[in-house]
Structures are given as structure tokens and as C-alpha cells.
Coordinates of C-alpha atoms in Angstrom, one line a residue:
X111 CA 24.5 10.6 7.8
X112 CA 24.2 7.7 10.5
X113 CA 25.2 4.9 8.2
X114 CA 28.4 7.4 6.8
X115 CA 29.5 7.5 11.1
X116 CA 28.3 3.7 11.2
X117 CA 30.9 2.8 8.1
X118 CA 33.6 5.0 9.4
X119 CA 33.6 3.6 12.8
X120 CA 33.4 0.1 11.8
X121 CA 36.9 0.6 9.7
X122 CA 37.7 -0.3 13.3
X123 CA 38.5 -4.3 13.6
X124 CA 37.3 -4.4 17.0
X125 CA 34.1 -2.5 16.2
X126 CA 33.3 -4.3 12.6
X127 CA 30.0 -5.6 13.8
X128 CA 28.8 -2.7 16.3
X129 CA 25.5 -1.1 15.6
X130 CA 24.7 3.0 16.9
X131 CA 22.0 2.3 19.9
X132 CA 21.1 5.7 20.2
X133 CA 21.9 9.7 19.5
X134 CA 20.4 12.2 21.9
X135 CA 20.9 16.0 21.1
X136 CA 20.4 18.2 24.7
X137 CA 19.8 21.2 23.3
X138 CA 19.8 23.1 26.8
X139 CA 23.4 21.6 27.3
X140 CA 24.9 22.1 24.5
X141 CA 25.6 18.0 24.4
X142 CA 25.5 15.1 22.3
X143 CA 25.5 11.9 23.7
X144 CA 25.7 8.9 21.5
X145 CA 26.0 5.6 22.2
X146 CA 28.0 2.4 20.7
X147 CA 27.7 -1.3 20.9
X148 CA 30.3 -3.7 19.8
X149 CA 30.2 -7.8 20.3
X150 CA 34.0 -7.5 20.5
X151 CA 36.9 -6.4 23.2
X152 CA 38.4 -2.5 22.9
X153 CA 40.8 -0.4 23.9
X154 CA 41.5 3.2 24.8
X155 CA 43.0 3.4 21.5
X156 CA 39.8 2.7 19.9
X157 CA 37.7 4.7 22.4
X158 CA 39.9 7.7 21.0
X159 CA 39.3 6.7 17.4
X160 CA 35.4 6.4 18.1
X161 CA 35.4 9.5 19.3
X162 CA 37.4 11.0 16.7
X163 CA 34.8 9.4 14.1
X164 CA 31.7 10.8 15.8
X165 CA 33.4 14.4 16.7
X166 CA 33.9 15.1 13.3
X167 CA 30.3 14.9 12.6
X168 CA 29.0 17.0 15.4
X169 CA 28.1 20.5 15.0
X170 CA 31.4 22.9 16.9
X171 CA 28.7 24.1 19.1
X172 CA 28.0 21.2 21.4
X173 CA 30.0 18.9 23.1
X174 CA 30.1 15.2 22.4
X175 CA 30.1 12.5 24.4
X176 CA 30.1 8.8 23.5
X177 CA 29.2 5.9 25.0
X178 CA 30.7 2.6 24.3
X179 CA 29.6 -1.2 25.5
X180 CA 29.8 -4.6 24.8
X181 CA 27.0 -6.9 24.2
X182 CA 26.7 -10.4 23.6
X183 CA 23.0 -11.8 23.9
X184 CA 22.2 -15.1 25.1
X185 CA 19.5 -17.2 23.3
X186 CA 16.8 -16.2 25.5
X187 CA 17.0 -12.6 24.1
X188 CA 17.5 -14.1 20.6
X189 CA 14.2 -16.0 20.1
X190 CA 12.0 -13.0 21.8
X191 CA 13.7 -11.1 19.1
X192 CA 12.7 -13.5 16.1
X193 CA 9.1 -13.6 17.8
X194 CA 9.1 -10.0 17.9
X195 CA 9.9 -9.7 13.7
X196 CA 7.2 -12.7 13.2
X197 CA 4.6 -10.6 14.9
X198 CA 5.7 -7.2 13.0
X199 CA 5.9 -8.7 9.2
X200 CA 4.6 -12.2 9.5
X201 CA 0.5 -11.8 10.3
X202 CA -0.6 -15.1 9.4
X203 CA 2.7 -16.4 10.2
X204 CA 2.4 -15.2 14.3
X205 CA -0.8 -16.7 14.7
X206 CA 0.4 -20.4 14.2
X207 CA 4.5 -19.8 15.5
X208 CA 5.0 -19.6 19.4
X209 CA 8.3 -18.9 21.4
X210 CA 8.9 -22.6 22.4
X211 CA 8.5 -23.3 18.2
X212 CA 11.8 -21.4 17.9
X213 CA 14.8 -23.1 19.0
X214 CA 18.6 -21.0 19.4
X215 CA 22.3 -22.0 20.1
X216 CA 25.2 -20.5 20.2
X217 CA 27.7 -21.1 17.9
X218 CA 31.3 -20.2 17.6
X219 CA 31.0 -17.3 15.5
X220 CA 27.5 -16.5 16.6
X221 CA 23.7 -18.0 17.0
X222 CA 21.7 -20.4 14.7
X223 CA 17.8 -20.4 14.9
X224 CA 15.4 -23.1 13.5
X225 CA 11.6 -22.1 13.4
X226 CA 8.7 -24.7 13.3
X227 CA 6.7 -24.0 10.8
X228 CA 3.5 -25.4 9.7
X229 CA 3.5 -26.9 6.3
X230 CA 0.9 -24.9 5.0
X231 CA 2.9 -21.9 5.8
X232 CA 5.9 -23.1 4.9
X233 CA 8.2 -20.5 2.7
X234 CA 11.8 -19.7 2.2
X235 CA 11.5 -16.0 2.9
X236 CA 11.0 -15.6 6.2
X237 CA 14.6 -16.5 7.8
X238 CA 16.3 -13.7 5.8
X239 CA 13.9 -11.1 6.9
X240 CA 14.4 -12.5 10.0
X241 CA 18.5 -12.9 10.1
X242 CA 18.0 -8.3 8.3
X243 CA 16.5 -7.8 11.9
X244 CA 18.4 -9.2 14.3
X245 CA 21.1 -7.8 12.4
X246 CA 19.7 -4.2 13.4
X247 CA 19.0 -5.4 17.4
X248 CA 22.5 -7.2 18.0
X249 CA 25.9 -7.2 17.5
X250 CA 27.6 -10.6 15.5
X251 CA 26.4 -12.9 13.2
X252 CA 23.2 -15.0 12.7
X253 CA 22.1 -17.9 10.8
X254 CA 18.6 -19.4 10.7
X255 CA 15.8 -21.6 8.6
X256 CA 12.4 -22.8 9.2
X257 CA 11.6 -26.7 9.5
X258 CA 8.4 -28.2 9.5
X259 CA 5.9 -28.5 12.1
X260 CA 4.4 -31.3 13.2
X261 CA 1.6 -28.9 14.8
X262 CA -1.7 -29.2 13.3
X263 CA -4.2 -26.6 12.9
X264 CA -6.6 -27.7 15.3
X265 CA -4.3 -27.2 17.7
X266 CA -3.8 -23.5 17.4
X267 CA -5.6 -21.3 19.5
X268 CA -7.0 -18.1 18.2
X269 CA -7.8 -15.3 20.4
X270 CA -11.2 -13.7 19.9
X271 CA -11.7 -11.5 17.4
X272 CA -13.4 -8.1 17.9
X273 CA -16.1 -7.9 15.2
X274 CA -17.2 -4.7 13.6
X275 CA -20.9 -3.6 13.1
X276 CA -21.5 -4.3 9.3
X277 CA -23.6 -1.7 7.6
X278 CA -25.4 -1.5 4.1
X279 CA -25.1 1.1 1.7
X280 CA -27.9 2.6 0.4
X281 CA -27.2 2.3 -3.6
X282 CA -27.6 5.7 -5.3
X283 CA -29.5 6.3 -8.5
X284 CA -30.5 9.6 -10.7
X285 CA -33.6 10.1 -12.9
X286 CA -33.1 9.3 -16.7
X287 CA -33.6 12.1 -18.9
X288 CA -34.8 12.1 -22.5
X289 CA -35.4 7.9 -21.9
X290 CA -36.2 7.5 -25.9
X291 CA -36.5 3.6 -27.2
X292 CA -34.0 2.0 -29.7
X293 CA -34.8 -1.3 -28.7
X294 CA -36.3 -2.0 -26.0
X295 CA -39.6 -2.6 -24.9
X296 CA -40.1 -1.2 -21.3
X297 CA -39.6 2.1 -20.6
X298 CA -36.4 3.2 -17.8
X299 CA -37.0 5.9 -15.4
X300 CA -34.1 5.4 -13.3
X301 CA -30.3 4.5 -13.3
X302 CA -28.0 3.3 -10.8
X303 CA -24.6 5.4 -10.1
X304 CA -22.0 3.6 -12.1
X305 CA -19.8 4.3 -9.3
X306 CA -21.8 2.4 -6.8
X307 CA -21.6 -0.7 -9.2
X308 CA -20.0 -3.2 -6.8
X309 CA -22.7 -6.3 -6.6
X310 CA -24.2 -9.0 -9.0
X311 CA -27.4 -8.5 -9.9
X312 CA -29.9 -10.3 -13.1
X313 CA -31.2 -6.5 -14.0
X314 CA -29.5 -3.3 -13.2
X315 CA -30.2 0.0 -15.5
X316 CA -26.6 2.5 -16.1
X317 CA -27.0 5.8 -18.2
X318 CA -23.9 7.7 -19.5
X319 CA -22.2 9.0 -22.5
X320 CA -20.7 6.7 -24.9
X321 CA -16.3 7.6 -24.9
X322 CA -15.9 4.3 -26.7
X323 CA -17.1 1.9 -29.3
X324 CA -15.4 -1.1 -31.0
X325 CA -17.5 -3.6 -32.9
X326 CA -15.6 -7.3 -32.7
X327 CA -16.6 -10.5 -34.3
X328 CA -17.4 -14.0 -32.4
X329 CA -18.2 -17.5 -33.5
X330 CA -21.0 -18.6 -31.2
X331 CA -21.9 -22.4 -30.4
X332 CA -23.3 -23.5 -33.9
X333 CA -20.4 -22.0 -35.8
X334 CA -21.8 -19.1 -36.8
X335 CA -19.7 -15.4 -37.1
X336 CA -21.8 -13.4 -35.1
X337 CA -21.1 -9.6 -34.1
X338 CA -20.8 -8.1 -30.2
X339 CA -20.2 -4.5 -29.5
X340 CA -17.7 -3.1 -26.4
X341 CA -19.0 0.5 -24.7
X342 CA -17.2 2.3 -22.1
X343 CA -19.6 4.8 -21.1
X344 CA -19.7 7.7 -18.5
X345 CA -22.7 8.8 -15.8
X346 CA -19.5 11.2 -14.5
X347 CA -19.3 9.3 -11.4
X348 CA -17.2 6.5 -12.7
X349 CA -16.5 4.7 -16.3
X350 CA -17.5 1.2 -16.9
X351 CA -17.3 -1.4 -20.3
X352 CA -20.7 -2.8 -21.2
X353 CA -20.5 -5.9 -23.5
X354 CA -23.8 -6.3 -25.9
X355 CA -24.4 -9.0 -28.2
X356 CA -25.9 -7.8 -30.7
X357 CA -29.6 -9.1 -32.6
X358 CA -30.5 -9.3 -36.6
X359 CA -33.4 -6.4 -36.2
X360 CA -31.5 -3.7 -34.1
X361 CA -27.9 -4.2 -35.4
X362 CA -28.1 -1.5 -37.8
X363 CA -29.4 1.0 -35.3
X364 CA -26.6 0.1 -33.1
X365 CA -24.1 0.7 -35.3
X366 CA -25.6 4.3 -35.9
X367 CA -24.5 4.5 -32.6
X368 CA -21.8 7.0 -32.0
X369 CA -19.2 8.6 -29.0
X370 CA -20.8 10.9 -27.3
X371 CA -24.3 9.7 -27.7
X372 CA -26.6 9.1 -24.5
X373 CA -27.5 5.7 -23.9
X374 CA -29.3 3.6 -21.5
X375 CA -28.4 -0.3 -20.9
X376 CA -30.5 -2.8 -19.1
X377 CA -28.9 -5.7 -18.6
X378 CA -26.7 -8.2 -15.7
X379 CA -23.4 -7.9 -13.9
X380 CA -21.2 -10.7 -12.6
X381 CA -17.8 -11.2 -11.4
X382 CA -15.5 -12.8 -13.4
X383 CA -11.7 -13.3 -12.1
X384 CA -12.6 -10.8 -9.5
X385 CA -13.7 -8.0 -11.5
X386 CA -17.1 -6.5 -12.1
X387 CA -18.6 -7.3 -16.2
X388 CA -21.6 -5.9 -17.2
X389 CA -23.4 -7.5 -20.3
X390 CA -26.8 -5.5 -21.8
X391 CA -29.2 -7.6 -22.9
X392 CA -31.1 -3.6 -24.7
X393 CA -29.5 -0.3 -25.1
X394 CA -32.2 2.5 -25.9
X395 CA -31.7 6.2 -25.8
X396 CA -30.9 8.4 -22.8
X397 CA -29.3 11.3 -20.5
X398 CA -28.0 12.5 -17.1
X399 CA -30.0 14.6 -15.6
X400 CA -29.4 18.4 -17.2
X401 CA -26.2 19.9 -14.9
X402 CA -26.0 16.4 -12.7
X403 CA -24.2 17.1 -9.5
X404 CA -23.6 13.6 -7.9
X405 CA -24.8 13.3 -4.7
X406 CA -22.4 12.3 -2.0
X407 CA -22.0 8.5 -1.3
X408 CA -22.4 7.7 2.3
X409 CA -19.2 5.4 3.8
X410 CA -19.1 2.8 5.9
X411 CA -18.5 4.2 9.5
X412 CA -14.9 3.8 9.9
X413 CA -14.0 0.4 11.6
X414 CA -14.2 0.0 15.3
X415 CA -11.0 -2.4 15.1
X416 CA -8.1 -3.1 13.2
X417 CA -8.6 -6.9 12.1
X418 CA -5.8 -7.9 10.2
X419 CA -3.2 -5.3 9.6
X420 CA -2.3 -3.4 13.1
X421 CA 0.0 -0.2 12.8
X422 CA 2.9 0.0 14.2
X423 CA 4.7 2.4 16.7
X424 CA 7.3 4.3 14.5
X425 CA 10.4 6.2 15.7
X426 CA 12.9 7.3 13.4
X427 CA 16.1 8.0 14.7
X428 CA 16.8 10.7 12.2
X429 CA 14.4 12.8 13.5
X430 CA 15.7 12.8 17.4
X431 CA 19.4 13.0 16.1
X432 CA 22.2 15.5 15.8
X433 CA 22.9 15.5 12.2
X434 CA 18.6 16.5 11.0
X435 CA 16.7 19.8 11.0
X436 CA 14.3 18.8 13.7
X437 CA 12.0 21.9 14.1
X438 CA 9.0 21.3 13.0
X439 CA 7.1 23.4 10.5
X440 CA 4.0 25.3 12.0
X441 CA 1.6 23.7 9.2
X442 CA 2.5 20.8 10.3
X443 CA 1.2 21.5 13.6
X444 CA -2.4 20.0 14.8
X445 CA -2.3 18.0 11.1
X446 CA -2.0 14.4 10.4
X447 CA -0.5 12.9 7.0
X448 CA -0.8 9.3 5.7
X449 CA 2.1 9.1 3.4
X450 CA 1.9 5.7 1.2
X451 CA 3.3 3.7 -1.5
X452 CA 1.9 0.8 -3.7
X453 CA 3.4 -2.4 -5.7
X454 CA 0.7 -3.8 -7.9
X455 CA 0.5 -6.9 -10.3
X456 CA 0.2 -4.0 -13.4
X457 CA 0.0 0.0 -14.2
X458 CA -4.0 -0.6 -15.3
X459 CA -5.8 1.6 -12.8
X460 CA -8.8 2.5 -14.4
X461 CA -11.4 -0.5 -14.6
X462 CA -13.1 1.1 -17.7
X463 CA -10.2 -0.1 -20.0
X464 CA -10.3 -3.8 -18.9
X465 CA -9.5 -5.6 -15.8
X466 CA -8.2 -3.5 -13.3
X467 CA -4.9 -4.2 -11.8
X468 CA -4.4 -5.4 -8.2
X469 CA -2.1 -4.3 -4.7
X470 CA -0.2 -6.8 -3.7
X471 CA 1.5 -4.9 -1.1
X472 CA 0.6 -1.5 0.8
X473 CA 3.1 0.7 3.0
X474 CA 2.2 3.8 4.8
X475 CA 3.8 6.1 7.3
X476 CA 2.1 8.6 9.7
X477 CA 3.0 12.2 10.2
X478 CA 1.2 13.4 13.4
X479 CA 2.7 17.1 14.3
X480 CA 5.7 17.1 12.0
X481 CA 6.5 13.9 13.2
X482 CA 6.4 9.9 11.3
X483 CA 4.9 8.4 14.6
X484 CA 3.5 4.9 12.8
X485 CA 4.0 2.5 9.9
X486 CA 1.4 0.2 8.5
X487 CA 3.0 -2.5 6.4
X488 CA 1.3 -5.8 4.4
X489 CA 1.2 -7.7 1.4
X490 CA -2.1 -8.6 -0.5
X491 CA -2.5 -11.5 -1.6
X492 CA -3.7 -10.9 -5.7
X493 CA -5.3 -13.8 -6.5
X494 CA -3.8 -14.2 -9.6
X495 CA -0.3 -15.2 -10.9
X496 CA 2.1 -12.4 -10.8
X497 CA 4.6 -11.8 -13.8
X498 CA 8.1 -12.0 -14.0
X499 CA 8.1 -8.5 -15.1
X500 CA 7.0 -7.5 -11.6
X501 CA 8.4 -10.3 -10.0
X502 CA 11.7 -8.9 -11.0
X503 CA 10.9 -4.8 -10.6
X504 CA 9.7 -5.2 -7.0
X505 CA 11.5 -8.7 -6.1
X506 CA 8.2 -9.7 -4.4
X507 CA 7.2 -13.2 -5.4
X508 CA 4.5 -15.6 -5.6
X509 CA 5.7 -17.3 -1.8
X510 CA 5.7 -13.8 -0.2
X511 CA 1.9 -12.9 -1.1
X512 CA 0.5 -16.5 -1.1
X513 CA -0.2 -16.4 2.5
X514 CA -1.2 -12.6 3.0
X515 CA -4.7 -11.2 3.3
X516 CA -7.0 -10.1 0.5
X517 CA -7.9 -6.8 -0.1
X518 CA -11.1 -7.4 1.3
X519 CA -9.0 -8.2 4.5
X520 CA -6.7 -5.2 4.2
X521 CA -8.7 -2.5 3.2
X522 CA -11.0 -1.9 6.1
X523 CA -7.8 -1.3 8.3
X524 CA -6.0 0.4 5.4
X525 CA -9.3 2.9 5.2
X526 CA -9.1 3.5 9.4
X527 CA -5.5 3.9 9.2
X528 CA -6.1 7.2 6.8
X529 CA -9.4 8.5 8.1
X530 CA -8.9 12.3 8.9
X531 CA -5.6 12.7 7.3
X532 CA -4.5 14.2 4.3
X533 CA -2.9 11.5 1.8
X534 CA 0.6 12.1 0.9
X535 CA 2.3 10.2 -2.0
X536 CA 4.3 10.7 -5.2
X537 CA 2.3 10.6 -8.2
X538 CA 0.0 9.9 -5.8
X539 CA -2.8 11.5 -7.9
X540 CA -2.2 9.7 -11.2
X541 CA -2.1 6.3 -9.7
X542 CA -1.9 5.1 -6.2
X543 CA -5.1 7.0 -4.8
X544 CA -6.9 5.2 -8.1
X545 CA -6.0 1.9 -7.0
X546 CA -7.1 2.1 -3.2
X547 CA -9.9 4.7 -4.0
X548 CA -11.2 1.5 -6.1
X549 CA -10.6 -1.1 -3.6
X550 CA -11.8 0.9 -1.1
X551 CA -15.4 2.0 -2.8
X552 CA -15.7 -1.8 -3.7
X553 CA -16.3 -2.1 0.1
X554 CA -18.4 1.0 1.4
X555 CA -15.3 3.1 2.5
X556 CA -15.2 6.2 0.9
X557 CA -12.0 7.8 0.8
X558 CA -12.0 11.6 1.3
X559 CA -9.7 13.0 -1.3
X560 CA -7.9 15.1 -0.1
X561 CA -4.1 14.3 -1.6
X562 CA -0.8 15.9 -1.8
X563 CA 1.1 15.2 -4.7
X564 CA 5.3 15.6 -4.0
X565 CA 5.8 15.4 -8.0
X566 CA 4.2 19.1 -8.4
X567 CA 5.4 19.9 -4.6
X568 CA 9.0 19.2 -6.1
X569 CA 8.5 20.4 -9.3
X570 CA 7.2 23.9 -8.0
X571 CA 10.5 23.7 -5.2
X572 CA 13.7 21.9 -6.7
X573 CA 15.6 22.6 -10.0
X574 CA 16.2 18.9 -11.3
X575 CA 16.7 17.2 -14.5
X576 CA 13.9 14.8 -13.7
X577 CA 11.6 13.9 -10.9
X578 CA 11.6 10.5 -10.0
X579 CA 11.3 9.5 -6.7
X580 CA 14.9 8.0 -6.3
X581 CA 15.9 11.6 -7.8
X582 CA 14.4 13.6 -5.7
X583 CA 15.7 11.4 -2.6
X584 CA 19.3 12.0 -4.0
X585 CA 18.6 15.7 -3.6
X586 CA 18.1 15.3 0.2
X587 CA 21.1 12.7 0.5
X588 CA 18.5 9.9 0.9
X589 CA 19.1 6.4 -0.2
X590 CA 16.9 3.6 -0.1
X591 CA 15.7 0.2 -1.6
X592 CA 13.4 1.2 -4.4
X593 CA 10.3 -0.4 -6.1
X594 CA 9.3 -1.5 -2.1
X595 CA 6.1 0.0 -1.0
X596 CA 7.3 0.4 2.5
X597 CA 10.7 1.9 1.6
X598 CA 9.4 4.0 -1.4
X599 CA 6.7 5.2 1.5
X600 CA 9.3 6.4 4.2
X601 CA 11.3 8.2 2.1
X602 CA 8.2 9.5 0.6
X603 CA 7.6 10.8 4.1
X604 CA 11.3 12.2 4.5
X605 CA 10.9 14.0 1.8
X606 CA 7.5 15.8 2.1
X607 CA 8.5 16.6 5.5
X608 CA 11.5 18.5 3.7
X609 CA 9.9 20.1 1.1
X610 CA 7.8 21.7 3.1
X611 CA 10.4 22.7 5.3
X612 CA 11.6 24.7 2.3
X613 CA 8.0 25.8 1.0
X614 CA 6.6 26.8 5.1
X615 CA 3.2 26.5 4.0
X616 CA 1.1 23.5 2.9
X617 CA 0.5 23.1 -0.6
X618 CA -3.2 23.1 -2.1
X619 CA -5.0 20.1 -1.8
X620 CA -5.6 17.9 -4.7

């Protein structure tokens, strides 16, 4: 509704640039208020046509009022500006890139802006983020690039960095039942959760029931065809792929082997291209224990300090305007909702059927009281080479990530972010509580699941002939820049905070 009174105003010449500062509804007076900017002169002529603009879109019931003035900032309040977006999407970025490295002049049909940027750091993307902001501060036009630096990194100072206290989790295990041999020639008594399978070790012992079997054929160092066998088994705490080579004296009886059979494998784990491969060097016979309830896997305590992602103060000028249902459901009320969105390299979120994909970038809103009150934004850096498939779905690219954290950097903030909320996404079930839940357990945190899907929620509460998210968004007059985790997140958030709106009640947990 804002950007339809933004558009109509600016049909104005003398207001083509001006931007809509704020909107505040006083309920108790019956008043709107909202105020303009514009870089350029006006008359009373176009005071009147402003005010026909925004009049039409205010409710009969309360009066309007708007205010209009002209700004033209000076350089000064540029660069604080540009330093301002560095710190907010540019982590690595603000560290190494201080005011006097930003240099601003006026030109004649606005300001120009060169950044010194350390070679290292160097990429293409960051004026046009940075041009998209000041865009939404000021009034005009605005060009910029980054140069190179002639700073080196000794030269940088780094403030001190609180640590957190690390702590060890105890790895859980469960007493094998019916251990029978098939091969090998020491007994197992005990197997470690497959779940908790995060570390390299020469000898670990897993127990579960075979889902899969494929026998493939390999030609080994002496040229010789030579047969290996792929398992994914299941201890009901997790899936994982065993790889066993396979000898002359047990081949047949592992062939006998079938899905669904019990089995125990002794062998090593490793990681290869960042994921976890466990290779048996014997598979005998063996069970769960009879009705296995997994015990619960003690987290990490939740981090003292954010260390490389810090959330951001959120207010959305939606929610304090004229034109949106601000009450506030009272479910809604004493609750807080982390509503988030993923882009990954792939849609592979289950490590059991090969390597599992990766986050390359995370965005999340949170709902405290019925109200989006922070953001919490960042790219991941893969580690890998990201395909043009993706490349072009999400438009992220191989310079925006090559600089961000990893996910062992990002996922200790991510996890502190979301303790004691409920997770809100869409499909959030099927795949983006896999992917952090994974990342997450990799490190200690435990994420408590307690998700609410807006596929069902919208499903169960809208009559549509699909439910994609871009759909459902259309429903509520929402538009947005899709396939971004940060935009796919907010209006994620807008429209859980609507549905339940319609439904009053919260929905059962997942």
C-alpha cells in the first residue's frame, strides 16, 4: 500500500525522487500524520496534490495531515550512511573499511562515493547494495565503486573478542541386542548413536536396520575388478551410508544380506569434502535395543555472545502505519517466533543419500508480541563451487559468499538467535529445519523442534490453486524479491502474522 502512495505521489515532477519518512496513526485523535521528503523545490499546488494522493488512502474516519520537507545531505551524512550499510551486510567487510576510507563529492546531479578496499576483499557487489540503501535514506541520485587499498592487514585493528566457554558432549551409545557374528572376530556390546556421528575416529561401532543395499564394482590398484557394497542403515536417531569392501571368504554371506536386516559395522569415519564417510572394515549381526526410546542429547549451553552474525533492530513501517491491521492477536502475546528462510548450493537435505547440501545464506526475522522486532541476515560461505543453476535461481554468486563465514562461524549465533522460540517457515518441515537441524547437531546445539509450517497453516485457511510462497504473498497483496533468504523470510513473517490473524489461535506444533 506505501509503495502504491509512494508511485502516485512521485507522478509529481517536483517530488520524483521523494521517499515517505514516516506514517504515524493517533488513534486517540482520530489523526494521521505522514510525512514527505523531496530533494527538489514545491509549491502549494503540489502540497494540494500530495495531499490529495495520501487522503485518498486514509480511512474517512481520521483526519490527515501531511508533512512535506526538503532535504539535500551533505557528504558528511553520506559516508556515515555508507558506513552504516558496511556494518549491517558487510561483516568481514566493516572490520577492515573505516570512515576516512570512504571518500564523497557532490556532483551536479547528486553524490559519488569511492571506498578503499583491501585487495583481498575486493568484489563488485558491494557499491550496488550500497547505492539500494542510500536510495532508501535520501532523496537524489548516487553513484559509487570500491578502489583498492593500499592498507595492509597488519594494520587493522581488531577489537577483542568475547570468547564463549567451550563444552564437550558426552557421545551417546545403546547396548546391542542379539550381537550374532557374520564375520567378525570380536564381539560388540555397544553402539554409538548415529546421530551423534560428527568426529573422526580409527574404530567406531553403528547398529541399525539395513533401508538400502547396492552392490557396485571397482578396479583396485593391481587392475583387478573387485566388489564394494553401499548401506544406508537406521539406529532411528539418524540415517547414515556405510561403504564396505568386501573379502573372498565373507562375500557370499554379505550378499545374503537383505533390507531390513539388523547389522552391526565396525569400522572408521573421516571427512571428505566436508562431509562425514564411514567405511566398515566387518559387518556381523545385530539390533536396537527391543522398543529403543533415544535418550535426549544434551546441547551445548546456548552461546554467551554473538561472534560473527549480530541481529539487527527491525521496525517495519507496515506495522505502525495507517493502511495494516495492527492489533495484535492474543496468542501472539508473551510468545516469540523465529521466522526463516534458506538458499542452499542443492535440494539434498538428508546426508544418508550422499553428500549433504550446504547454506550459503540464512535470513530470519523475530516476532516478539505480535511484532517483527529483529532481522538476522548472512551469507555462508560453502566451500565448494556453486552452480549456475543456483547461481541463476537466487542471483547469489561465487564473489558474494567467498568472503562470508562458515557454518561453523554462523551457526552458534544462528542457534542463540532461535533459542526459546518457536521456528516459523514455509515448508519449513520438509526442508529448511533439515538443513540447520544438521549444521546445528554437527556442532553440539540442539535445536528444539518445535516448527510451524505456513504450507499446512495456509492450506487449512486460504482457498488457492497452489501454495507457493509467492502465491500465498499475492493473496495478502505482498510483493517481494523471491529466491532471497532474507526477502523470502519477511514475507514469511507478514504472512504468518496474518494467517493467524484469520485462524486466532496458534496452530499445533510440528
Amino acid at each position: 500500500m506505501v509503495d502504491v502512495i509512494l508511485n502516485g505521489i512521485r507522478a509529481r515532477e517536483n517530488f520524483n525522487n521523494c521517499i515517505i519518512d514516516s506514517v504515524v496513526l493517533e488513534s486517540g485523535k482520530g489523526l494521521v500524520t505522514v510525512k514527505i521528503i523531496t530533494d527538489k523545490t514545491f509549491n502549494g499546488e503540489d502540497e494540494s496534490a500530495v495531499y490529495a494522493v495520501v487522503r485518498n488512502y486514509v480511512p474517512k474516519a481520521f483526519d490527515c495531515k501531511v508533512g512535506i520537507s526538503k532535504l539535500n545531505p551533505d557528504c558528511d551524512m553520506i559516508r556515515k550512511k555508507i558506513a552504516e550499510c558496511i556494518e549491517k551486510n558487510f561483516k568481514t567487510l566493516s572490520v577492515t573499511v573505516a570512515e576516512e576510507d570512504i571518500s564523497v563529492k557532490k556532483t551536479q546531479d547528486g553524490f559519488e562515493f569511492e571506498i578503499a578496499v583491501m585487495t583481498a576483499l575486493f568484489t563488485d557487489g558491494i557499491s550496488d547494495k550500497i547505492i539500494k540503501y542510500l536510495k532508501s535514506c535520501f532523496c537524489g541520485n548516487f553513484y559509487g565503486k570500491c578502489v583498492k587499498s593500499s592498507k595492509n592487514s597488519e594494520e587493522i585493528e581488531v577489537e577483542e573478542e568475547h570468547e564463549n566457554i567451550e563444552f564437550e558432549i558426552p557421545i551417546r551409545t545403546f547396548v546391542i541386542r542379539d550381537f550374532t557374528f557374520l564375520e567378525g572376530a570380536e564381539k560388540q556390546t555397544s553402539a554409538v548413536y548415529i546421530s551423534d556421528l560428527n568426529f573422526e575416529s580409527e574404530k567406531v561401532i553403528v547398529c541399525g536396520v539395513i533401508e538400502d543395499i547396492q552392490e557396485r564394482n571397482y578396479t583396485n590398484s593391481k587392475n583387478q575388478e573387485k566388489v564394494y557394497y553401499s548401506f544406508t542403515i537406521n539406529d532411528s536417531t539418524a540415517s547414515m551410508r556405510v561403504t564396505y569392501f568386501t573379502r573372498m571368504k565373507s562375500i557370499e554371506k554379505i550378499r545374503a544380506l537383505k533390507v531390513g536386516d539388523g547389522i552391526v559395522c565396525t569400522g572408521k569415519t573421516e571427512f571428505y569434502k566436508g562431509n562425514l564417510r564411514f567405511t566398515a572394515n566387518f559387518i556381523d549381526y545385530g539390533n536396537t535395543p527391543e522398543n529403543f526410546v533415544p535418550e535426549k542429547r544434551q546441547s551445548k549451553p546456548v552461546p554467551k555472545y554473538y561472534q560473527s552474525v549480530m541481529p539487527k533492530p527491525f521496525s517495519d513501517i507496515a506495522q505502525a502505519d495507517m493502511f495494516t491491521d495492527t492489533s495484535v492477536p492474543g496468542c501472539l502475546k508473551g510468545k516469540s517466533f523465529v521466522v526463516f528462510d534458506l538458499e542452499t548450493t542443492g535440494l539434498n537435505s538428508s546426508p544418508s543419500s550422499g553428500n549433504m547440501d550446504r547454506i550459503i545464506e540464512i535470513g530470519a526475522y523475530k516476532i516478539t508480541d505480535g511484532v517483527i522486532c529483529e532481522s538476522f541476515t548472512t551469507f555462508i560461505n560453502p566451500q565448494k563451487k556453486l552452480s549456475e543453476e543456483i547461481i541463476g535461481l537466487t542471483g547469489i554468486t561465487e564473489e558474494m559468499v567467498a568472503c562470508a563465514p562458515a557454518y561453523e562461524q554462523v551457526m552458534p549465533d544462528f542457534y542463540k538467535f532461535c533459542y526459546g522460540s518457536i521456528l516459523v517457515g514455509h515448508n519449513i518441515a520438509g526442508f529448511d529445519f533439515k538443513f540447520v537441524d544438521y549444521y546445528c547437531a554437527r556442532l553440539g546445539y540442539m535445536l528444539e523442534r518445535k516448527l510451524i509450517d505456513t504450507i499446512p497453516l495456509s492450506q487449512e485457511l486460504l482457498f488457492l490453486s497452489n501454495y507457493k510462497l509467492n502465491t500465498v504473498a499475492d493473496k495478502f497483496g505482498i510483493t517481494f524479491n523471491h529466491h532471497r533468504a532474507i526477502d523470502d523470510a519477511y514475507v514469511t513473517a507478514k504472512i504468518f502474522l496474518e494467517l493467524i490473524k484469520i485462524k486466532k489461535s496458534l496452530p499445533k506444533l510440528q
